[in-house]
mmCIF file of C-alpha atoms and ligand atoms in Angstrom:
data_model
loop_
_atom_site.group_PDB
_atom_site.id
_atom_site.type_symbol
_atom_site.label_atom_id
_atom_site.label_comp_id
_atom_site.label_asym_id
_atom_site.label_seq_id
_atom_site.Cartn_x
_atom_site.Cartn_y
_atom_site.Cartn_z
ATOM 1 C CA UNK A 1 120.118 108.394 170.579
ATOM 2 C CA UNK A 2 119.058 105.675 168.836
ATOM 3 C CA UNK A 3 121.006 102.094 168.584
ATOM 4 C CA UNK A 4 122.554 102.900 165.198
ATOM 5 C CA UNK A 5 123.839 106.482 166.269
ATOM 6 C CA UNK A 6 124.794 104.804 169.473
ATOM 7 C CA UNK A 7 127.161 102.111 168.033
ATOM 8 C CA UNK A 8 128.064 104.743 165.443
ATOM 9 C CA UNK A 9 129.486 107.237 168.529
ATOM 10 C CA UNK A 10 131.535 104.390 170.288
ATOM 11 C CA UNK A 11 133.031 103.149 166.528
ATOM 12 C CA UNK A 12 133.915 106.828 165.649
ATOM 13 C CA UNK A 13 135.470 107.917 169.150
ATOM 14 C CA UNK A 14 137.157 104.661 169.567
ATOM 15 C CA UNK A 15 138.790 104.643 166.012
ATOM 16 C CA UNK A 16 139.874 108.502 166.397
ATOM 17 C CA UNK A 17 141.261 107.968 169.658
ATOM 18 C CA UNK A 18 143.178 104.975 169.074
ATOM 19 C CA UNK A 19 144.377 106.471 165.780
ATOM 20 C CA UNK A 20 144.105 110.263 166.054
ATOM 21 C CA UNK A 21 144.174 112.257 162.303
ATOM 22 C CA UNK A 22 146.819 114.852 162.287
ATOM 23 C CA UNK A 23 147.847 114.175 165.740
ATOM 24 C CA UNK A 24 151.386 115.731 166.467
ATOM 25 C CA UNK A 25 151.586 116.964 162.856
ATOM 26 C CA UNK A 26 153.079 120.592 162.888
ATOM 27 C CA UNK A 27 151.589 122.338 159.514
ATOM 28 C CA UNK A 28 154.249 123.811 157.298
ATOM 29 C CA UNK A 29 154.371 127.405 157.476
ATOM 30 C CA UNK A 30 151.665 127.185 160.435
ATOM 31 C CA UNK A 31 150.671 130.655 161.148
ATOM 32 C CA UNK A 32 147.733 130.448 163.794
ATOM 33 C CA UNK A 33 148.271 128.500 167.155
ATOM 34 C CA UNK A 34 146.513 128.326 170.261
ATOM 35 C CA UNK A 35 146.157 126.143 173.385
ATOM 36 C CA UNK A 36 143.443 125.050 175.676
ATOM 37 C CA UNK A 37 142.486 123.258 178.517
ATOM 38 C CA UNK A 38 139.887 121.363 180.224
ATOM 39 C CA UNK A 39 140.560 121.148 184.110
ATOM 40 C CA UNK A 40 137.918 119.262 185.105
ATOM 41 C CA UNK A 41 139.126 116.460 183.151
ATOM 42 C CA UNK A 42 142.706 117.131 182.461
ATOM 43 C CA UNK A 43 142.425 117.470 179.034
ATOM 44 C CA UNK A 44 145.105 119.811 177.176
ATOM 45 C CA UNK A 45 145.943 120.528 173.579
ATOM 46 C CA UNK A 46 147.321 122.711 171.243
ATOM 47 C CA UNK A 47 145.862 123.539 167.415
ATOM 48 C CA UNK A 48 148.184 124.744 164.914
ATOM 49 C CA UNK A 49 147.177 125.844 161.520
ATOM 50 C CA UNK A 50 148.459 126.878 158.158
ATOM 51 C CA UNK A 51 145.863 129.627 156.862
ATOM 52 C CA UNK A 52 146.223 130.872 153.083
ATOM 53 C CA UNK A 53 143.966 132.785 151.166
ATOM 54 C CA UNK A 54 141.260 132.794 154.048
ATOM 55 C CA UNK A 55 141.348 128.925 153.925
ATOM 56 C CA UNK A 56 142.585 126.370 156.224
ATOM 57 C CA UNK A 57 145.642 124.600 154.301
ATOM 58 C CA UNK A 58 146.730 122.700 156.733
ATOM 59 C CA UNK A 59 146.096 121.569 160.416
ATOM 60 C CA UNK A 60 147.467 119.831 163.270
ATOM 61 C CA UNK A 61 147.123 119.281 167.026
ATOM 62 C CA UNK A 62 149.031 117.832 169.890
ATOM 63 C CA UNK A 63 148.542 117.437 173.741
ATOM 64 C CA UNK A 64 146.900 114.741 175.609
ATOM 65 C CA UNK A 65 143.412 113.988 177.357
ATOM 66 C CA UNK A 66 140.396 111.523 177.452
ATOM 67 C CA UNK A 67 139.316 109.623 174.170
ATOM 68 C CA UNK A 68 136.382 112.285 173.903
ATOM 69 C CA UNK A 69 138.856 114.991 173.418
ATOM 70 C CA UNK A 70 140.964 113.725 171.338
ATOM 71 C CA UNK A 71 138.374 112.032 169.112
ATOM 72 C CA UNK A 72 136.855 115.568 168.662
ATOM 73 C CA UNK A 73 139.774 117.322 167.780
ATOM 74 C CA UNK A 74 140.863 114.440 165.192
ATOM 75 C CA UNK A 75 137.375 114.363 163.492
ATOM 76 C CA UNK A 76 137.671 118.332 164.006
ATOM 77 C CA UNK A 77 140.739 118.949 161.720
ATOM 78 C CA UNK A 78 139.870 116.164 159.547
ATOM 79 C CA UNK A 79 136.644 118.284 158.439
ATOM 80 C CA UNK A 80 137.988 121.773 158.878
ATOM 81 C CA UNK A 81 141.030 121.294 156.324
ATOM 82 C CA UNK A 82 140.574 122.914 153.161
ATOM 83 C CA UNK A 83 137.412 124.880 154.336
ATOM 84 C CA UNK A 84 137.359 128.624 154.311
ATOM 85 C CA UNK A 85 137.191 130.506 157.517
ATOM 86 C CA UNK A 86 133.723 131.623 157.354
ATOM 87 C CA UNK A 87 132.636 127.918 156.648
ATOM 88 C CA UNK A 88 134.603 126.851 159.699
ATOM 89 C CA UNK A 89 132.934 129.615 161.941
ATOM 90 C CA UNK A 90 129.498 128.369 160.594
ATOM 91 C CA UNK A 91 130.477 124.669 161.182
ATOM 92 C CA UNK A 92 132.020 125.574 164.940
ATOM 93 C CA UNK A 93 128.211 127.253 165.534
ATOM 94 C CA UNK A 94 126.747 124.199 164.257
ATOM 95 C CA UNK A 95 128.537 122.226 166.337
ATOM 96 C CA UNK A 96 128.251 124.300 169.362
ATOM 97 C CA UNK A 97 124.225 124.432 168.891
ATOM 98 C CA UNK A 98 124.561 120.375 168.384
ATOM 99 C CA UNK A 99 126.387 119.478 171.205
ATOM 100 C CA UNK A 100 124.795 121.999 173.938
ATOM 101 C CA UNK A 101 121.421 122.353 172.763
ATOM 102 C CA UNK A 102 119.152 119.495 173.728
ATOM 103 C CA UNK A 103 116.459 120.726 171.402
ATOM 104 C CA UNK A 104 118.519 120.605 168.305
ATOM 105 C CA UNK A 105 116.660 118.516 165.830
ATOM 106 C CA UNK A 106 119.303 115.905 164.511
ATOM 107 C CA UNK A 107 117.767 115.566 161.150
ATOM 108 C CA UNK A 108 118.609 119.259 160.707
ATOM 109 C CA UNK A 109 121.856 118.802 161.233
ATOM 110 C CA UNK A 110 123.355 117.142 157.981
ATOM 111 C CA UNK A 111 125.831 119.457 157.410
ATOM 112 C CA UNK A 112 127.570 117.794 160.124
ATOM 113 C CA UNK A 113 128.072 114.676 158.380
ATOM 114 C CA UNK A 114 129.980 112.577 160.747
ATOM 115 C CA UNK A 115 130.378 115.229 163.470
ATOM 116 C CA UNK A 116 127.179 114.319 164.361
ATOM 117 C CA UNK A 117 128.309 111.677 166.549
ATOM 118 C CA UNK A 118 129.862 114.007 168.839
ATOM 119 C CA UNK A 119 126.180 114.533 169.676
ATOM 120 C CA UNK A 120 126.423 111.209 171.387
ATOM 121 C CA UNK A 121 127.995 113.358 174.368
ATOM 122 C CA UNK A 122 124.678 115.155 175.499
ATOM 123 C CA UNK A 123 123.973 111.953 177.304
ATOM 124 C CA UNK A 124 126.781 112.626 179.643
ATOM 125 C CA UNK A 125 127.001 116.233 180.625
ATOM 126 C CA UNK A 126 130.715 116.013 181.942
ATOM 127 C CA UNK A 127 131.745 114.995 178.369
ATOM 128 C CA UNK A 128 130.247 118.008 176.384
ATOM 129 C CA UNK A 129 133.254 120.021 177.852
ATOM 130 C CA UNK A 130 135.720 117.241 176.272
ATOM 131 C CA UNK A 131 133.933 117.172 172.990
ATOM 132 C CA UNK A 132 133.859 120.757 172.679
ATOM 133 C CA UNK A 133 137.258 122.101 173.811
ATOM 134 C CA UNK A 134 139.098 121.275 170.542
ATOM 135 C CA UNK A 135 136.785 123.874 168.730
ATOM 136 C CA UNK A 136 137.353 126.356 171.001
ATOM 137 C CA UNK A 137 140.743 126.155 170.901
ATOM 138 C CA UNK A 138 140.213 126.410 166.940
ATOM 139 C CA UNK A 139 138.129 129.297 167.460
ATOM 140 C CA UNK A 140 141.005 131.092 169.437
ATOM 141 C CA UNK A 141 143.537 130.285 166.775
ATOM 142 C CA UNK A 142 141.397 131.546 163.723
ATOM 143 C CA UNK A 143 140.860 134.765 165.620
ATOM 144 C CA UNK A 144 144.511 135.076 167.006
ATOM 145 C CA UNK A 145 143.647 135.398 170.541
ATOM 146 C CA UNK A 146 146.871 134.549 172.056
ATOM 147 C CA UNK A 147 145.524 133.099 174.821
ATOM 148 C CA UNK A 148 145.187 129.944 176.727
ATOM 149 C CA UNK A 149 141.337 129.106 176.496
ATOM 150 C CA UNK A 150 139.692 127.130 179.239
ATOM 151 C CA UNK A 151 136.273 125.504 179.490
ATOM 152 C CA UNK A 152 136.241 126.871 183.223
ATOM 153 C CA UNK A 153 136.745 130.503 182.027
ATOM 154 C CA UNK A 154 133.489 131.110 180.014
HETATM 155 ZN ZN1 ZN B 201 138.069 114.817 178.716
#
């Protein structure tokens, strides 16, 4: 990670941790919900979605955890609101690759936009699970697997 990306990483994570978007927000007519935890860190969240006409109309999350997990959830919901479920699935796959594949080319991940900063966790392997947890919960909510998802059960 170069210096400017590192600075951006710290700035964005701090900002979204201090002032999480869509946090403790319950979407009106929420019709998709899932919960999940990362026992290694103590991150535990619920995600609620209002899906209408195949699109995420509104979204919110609650729970608690470390700065990385909270910032990741905040950034995630900010970027998936208004997107179609197909677009969100595509984004989930891109983020997953971006966070876990060390060979992933940062330049080729332009579609990630601001989410790119999450790739900063690759330098801290323990933190990857914190960053990816909200995305697994989102995926479970969309697929209506009415189960608790955990980073330790995959
Ligand atoms: Zn964490």
